[in-house]
């Protein structure tokens, strides 16, 4: 099992990770890192310019968000 870790001091809020996440992508309102209003169905979201883990338990551990991050502000770690 994996879990996400975010390093807010590295994040510049580009939202690449939010858009790359296949769980987030199920909702058509996920764009620009904002994510849909219904936070119960998303994993990560940019809030106030920094990525936040909203529902880490929904993460399947694919690593798409990690690959999409240009500043290494998010990673998967073994639980």
Tab-separated table of N, CA and C in Angstrom:
chain	number	residue	atom	x	y	z
A	1	UNK	N	0.830	-1.189	0.000
A	1	UNK	CA	0.000	0.000	0.000
A	1	UNK	C	0.871	1.248	0.000
A	2	UNK	N	0.367	2.252	-0.689
A	2	UNK	CA	1.062	3.527	-0.777
A	2	UNK	C	0.201	4.644	-0.212
A	3	UNK	N	0.858	5.722	0.151
A	3	UNK	CA	0.119	6.923	0.534
A	3	UNK	C	0.844	8.118	-0.072
A	4	UNK	N	0.100	9.171	-0.286
A	4	UNK	CA	0.675	10.385	-0.846
A	4	UNK	C	1.262	11.250	0.255
A	5	UNK	N	2.351	11.909	-0.087
A	5	UNK	CA	2.923	12.936	0.790
A	5	UNK	C	3.111	14.181	-0.056
A	6	UNK	N	2.790	15.316	0.517
A	6	UNK	CA	2.919	16.598	-0.165
A	6	UNK	C	3.948	17.435	0.576
A	7	UNK	N	4.771	18.135	-0.199
A	7	UNK	CA	5.763	19.047	0.354
A	7	UNK	C	5.378	20.464	-0.071
A	8	UNK	N	4.511	21.117	0.735
A	8	UNK	CA	3.963	22.417	0.333
A	8	UNK	C	5.022	23.486	0.071
A	9	UNK	N	6.156	23.386	0.708
A	9	UNK	CA	7.204	24.384	0.505
A	9	UNK	C	7.789	24.316	-0.908
A	10	UNK	N	7.629	23.173	-1.582
A	10	UNK	CA	8.115	23.019	-2.958
A	10	UNK	C	7.042	23.352	-3.992
A	11	UNK	N	5.790	23.210	-3.619
A	11	UNK	CA	4.673	23.346	-4.556
A	11	UNK	C	4.496	24.798	-4.997
A	12	UNK	N	4.291	24.978	-6.314
A	12	UNK	CA	3.982	26.322	-6.801
A	12	UNK	C	2.579	26.405	-7.400
A	13	UNK	N	1.769	25.369	-7.154
A	13	UNK	CA	0.343	25.425	-7.480
A	13	UNK	C	-0.027	25.287	-8.934
A	14	UNK	N	0.805	24.629	-9.727
A	14	UNK	CA	0.516	24.525	-11.156
A	14	UNK	C	-0.713	23.662	-11.462
A	15	UNK	N	-1.023	22.695	-10.585
A	15	UNK	CA	-2.185	21.838	-10.779
A	15	UNK	C	-1.970	20.660	-11.699
A	16	UNK	N	-0.750	20.464	-12.201
A	16	UNK	CA	-0.479	19.323	-13.077
A	16	UNK	C	-0.854	18.003	-12.419
A	17	UNK	N	-0.566	17.868	-11.148
A	17	UNK	CA	-0.846	16.623	-10.432
A	17	UNK	C	-2.347	16.366	-10.334
A	18	UNK	N	-3.103	17.427	-10.114
A	18	UNK	CA	-4.552	17.307	-9.963
A	18	UNK	C	-5.179	16.808	-11.257
A	19	UNK	N	-4.750	17.368	-12.366
A	19	UNK	CA	-5.290	16.996	-13.670
A	19	UNK	C	-4.814	15.602	-14.078
A	20	UNK	N	-3.584	15.230	-13.714
A	20	UNK	CA	-3.028	13.930	-14.098
A	20	UNK	C	-3.654	12.770	-13.336
A	21	UNK	N	-4.199	13.022	-12.169
A	21	UNK	CA	-4.756	11.956	-11.324
A	21	UNK	C	-5.964	11.300	-12.015
A	22	UNK	N	-5.919	9.991	-12.260
A	22	UNK	CA	-7.058	9.331	-12.918
A	22	UNK	C	-8.326	9.304	-12.071
A	23	UNK	N	-8.193	9.341	-10.756
A	23	UNK	CA	-9.382	9.403	-9.897
A	23	UNK	C	-10.049	10.768	-10.071
A	24	UNK	N	-9.261	11.833	-10.022
A	24	UNK	CA	-9.795	13.179	-10.223
A	24	UNK	C	-10.396	13.324	-11.617
A	25	UNK	N	-9.771	12.702	-12.603
A	25	UNK	CA	-10.198	12.854	-13.996
A	25	UNK	C	-11.590	12.289	-14.271
A	26	UNK	N	-12.114	11.499	-13.357
A	26	UNK	CA	-13.465	10.968	-13.543
A	26	UNK	C	-14.521	12.065	-13.508
A	27	UNK	N	-14.182	13.195	-12.916
A	27	UNK	CA	-15.125	14.311	-12.852
A	27	UNK	C	-14.737	15.349	-13.913
A	28	UNK	N	-15.649	15.687	-14.811
A	28	UNK	CA	-15.322	16.630	-15.888
A	28	UNK	C	-15.021	18.046	-15.400
A	29	UNK	N	-15.294	18.362	-14.149
A	29	UNK	CA	-15.021	19.694	-13.618
A	29	UNK	C	-13.612	19.838	-13.054
A	30	UNK	N	-12.776	18.819	-13.219
A	30	UNK	CA	-11.390	18.893	-12.759
A	30	UNK	C	-10.561	19.561	-13.853
A	31	UNK	N	-10.139	20.786	-13.602
A	31	UNK	CA	-9.339	21.530	-14.581
A	31	UNK	C	-8.483	22.537	-13.828
A	32	UNK	N	-7.352	22.853	-14.370
A	32	UNK	CA	-6.509	23.886	-13.792
A	32	UNK	C	-6.118	23.652	-12.348
A	33	UNK	N	-6.192	22.414	-11.894
A	33	UNK	CA	-5.812	22.107	-10.529
A	33	UNK	C	-6.893	22.369	-9.508
A	34	UNK	N	-8.011	22.930	-9.942
A	34	UNK	CA	-9.051	23.299	-8.994
A	34	UNK	C	-9.827	22.093	-8.483
A	35	UNK	N	-10.191	21.206	-9.360
A	35	UNK	CA	-10.973	20.055	-8.942
A	35	UNK	C	-12.441	20.409	-8.797
A	36	UNK	N	-13.303	19.413	-8.736
A	36	UNK	CA	-14.739	19.659	-8.608
A	36	UNK	C	-15.102	20.156	-7.214
A	37	UNK	N	-16.282	20.691	-7.089
A	37	UNK	CA	-16.757	21.173	-5.791
A	37	UNK	C	-16.984	20.034	-4.806
A	38	UNK	N	-17.395	18.873	-5.314
A	38	UNK	CA	-17.653	17.714	-4.457
A	38	UNK	C	-16.320	17.058	-4.094
A	39	UNK	N	-15.774	17.435	-2.958
A	39	UNK	CA	-14.453	16.948	-2.555
A	39	UNK	C	-14.454	15.491	-2.112
A	40	UNK	N	-15.610	14.870	-1.999
A	40	UNK	CA	-15.654	13.472	-1.571
A	40	UNK	C	-15.186	12.520	-2.663
A	41	UNK	N	-15.030	13.007	-3.905
A	41	UNK	CA	-14.686	12.124	-5.020
A	41	UNK	C	-13.303	12.391	-5.593
A	42	UNK	N	-12.507	13.259	-4.959
A	42	UNK	CA	-11.184	13.571	-5.489
A	42	UNK	C	-10.085	13.229	-4.480
A	43	UNK	N	-8.887	13.074	-5.016
A	43	UNK	CA	-7.729	12.741	-4.187
A	43	UNK	C	-6.987	14.006	-3.764
A	44	UNK	N	-6.656	14.854	-4.734
A	44	UNK	CA	-5.854	16.047	-4.461
A	44	UNK	C	-6.479	17.260	-5.144
A	45	UNK	N	-6.153	18.450	-4.591
A	45	UNK	CA	-6.710	19.696	-5.106
A	45	UNK	C	-5.780	20.841	-4.719
A	46	UNK	N	-5.665	21.838	-5.584
A	46	UNK	CA	-4.892	23.025	-5.253
A	46	UNK	C	-5.796	23.993	-4.501
A	47	UNK	N	-5.355	24.367	-3.310
A	47	UNK	CA	-6.077	25.331	-2.481
A	47	UNK	C	-5.088	26.410	-2.059
A	48	UNK	N	-5.432	27.653	-2.338
A	48	UNK	CA	-4.558	28.790	-2.001
A	48	UNK	C	-3.148	28.621	-2.558
A	49	UNK	N	-3.057	28.101	-3.779
A	49	UNK	CA	-1.776	27.997	-4.464
A	49	UNK	C	-0.905	26.822	-4.078
A	50	UNK	N	-1.447	25.883	-3.293
A	50	UNK	CA	-0.666	24.728	-2.855
A	50	UNK	C	-1.525	23.464	-2.951
A	51	UNK	N	-0.924	22.377	-3.431
A	51	UNK	CA	-1.664	21.122	-3.529
A	51	UNK	C	-1.947	20.574	-2.127
A	52	UNK	N	-3.152	20.061	-1.964
A	52	UNK	CA	-3.581	19.462	-0.700
A	52	UNK	C	-4.151	18.081	-0.963
A	53	UNK	N	-3.882	17.154	-0.078
A	53	UNK	CA	-4.487	15.825	-0.156
A	53	UNK	C	-5.866	15.938	0.471
A	54	UNK	N	-6.888	15.624	-0.317
A	54	UNK	CA	-8.263	15.729	0.154
A	54	UNK	C	-8.754	14.372	0.642
A	55	UNK	N	-8.608	13.349	-0.189
A	55	UNK	CA	-9.016	11.979	0.158
A	55	UNK	C	-7.916	11.007	-0.241
A	56	UNK	N	-6.891	10.933	0.560
A	56	UNK	CA	-5.766	10.057	0.268
A	56	UNK	C	-6.150	8.598	0.142
A	57	UNK	N	-7.237	8.202	0.796
A	57	UNK	CA	-7.665	6.806	0.733
A	57	UNK	C	-8.179	6.420	-0.649
A	58	UNK	N	-8.537	7.391	-1.465
A	58	UNK	CA	-8.996	7.107	-2.824
A	58	UNK	C	-7.839	6.872	-3.785
A	59	UNK	N	-6.634	7.201	-3.357
A	59	UNK	CA	-5.444	7.051	-4.200
A	59	UNK	C	-5.160	5.578	-4.454
A	60	UNK	N	-4.988	5.250	-5.742
A	60	UNK	CA	-4.667	3.877	-6.129
A	60	UNK	C	-3.180	3.622	-6.234
A	61	UNK	N	-2.355	4.635	-6.038
A	61	UNK	CA	-0.904	4.456	-6.060
A	61	UNK	C	-0.301	4.373	-7.451
A	62	UNK	N	-0.960	4.942	-8.459
A	62	UNK	CA	-0.450	4.838	-9.834
A	62	UNK	C	0.783	5.707	-10.074
A	63	UNK	N	0.910	6.802	-9.349
A	63	UNK	CA	2.069	7.677	-9.485
A	63	UNK	C	1.961	8.728	-10.578
A	64	UNK	N	0.801	8.860	-11.214
A	64	UNK	CA	0.634	9.858	-12.276
A	64	UNK	C	0.872	11.270	-11.754
A	65	UNK	N	0.415	11.550	-10.547
A	65	UNK	CA	0.605	12.882	-9.966
A	65	UNK	C	2.084	13.165	-9.718
A	66	UNK	N	2.793	12.166	-9.283
A	66	UNK	CA	4.221	12.313	-9.001
A	66	UNK	C	4.973	12.632	-10.289
A	67	UNK	N	4.663	11.897	-11.350
A	67	UNK	CA	5.315	12.112	-12.642
A	67	UNK	C	4.979	13.475	-13.223
A	68	UNK	N	3.778	13.976	-12.957
A	68	UNK	CA	3.339	15.251	-13.524
A	68	UNK	C	3.911	16.464	-12.797
A	69	UNK	N	4.404	16.269	-11.586
A	69	UNK	CA	4.894	17.398	-10.790
A	69	UNK	C	6.297	17.816	-11.239
A	70	UNK	N	6.453	19.067	-11.693
A	70	UNK	CA	7.765	19.518	-12.163
A	70	UNK	C	8.746	19.895	-11.045
A	71	UNK	N	8.266	19.966	-9.800
A	71	UNK	CA	9.126	20.416	-8.703
A	71	UNK	C	9.246	19.393	-7.569
A	72	UNK	N	8.805	18.163	-7.816
A	72	UNK	CA	8.904	17.085	-6.820
A	72	UNK	C	8.234	17.441	-5.490
A	73	UNK	N	7.057	18.047	-5.578
A	73	UNK	CA	6.331	18.461	-4.378
A	73	UNK	C	5.376	17.394	-3.868
A	74	UNK	N	5.285	16.281	-4.579
A	74	UNK	CA	4.374	15.203	-4.163
A	74	UNK	C	5.036	13.874	-4.471
A	75	UNK	N	4.870	12.913	-3.557
A	75	UNK	CA	5.430	11.597	-3.826
A	75	UNK	C	4.612	10.520	-3.132
A	76	UNK	N	4.821	9.291	-3.585
A	76	UNK	CA	4.185	8.119	-2.977
A	76	UNK	C	5.190	7.467	-2.043
A	77	UNK	N	4.743	7.104	-0.869
A	77	UNK	CA	5.587	6.387	0.079
A	77	UNK	C	4.858	5.116	0.517
A	78	UNK	N	5.614	4.117	0.879
A	78	UNK	CA	5.034	2.868	1.349
A	78	UNK	C	4.496	3.082	2.751
A	79	UNK	N	3.251	2.646	2.958
A	79	UNK	CA	2.614	2.771	4.284
A	79	UNK	C	3.291	1.871	5.276
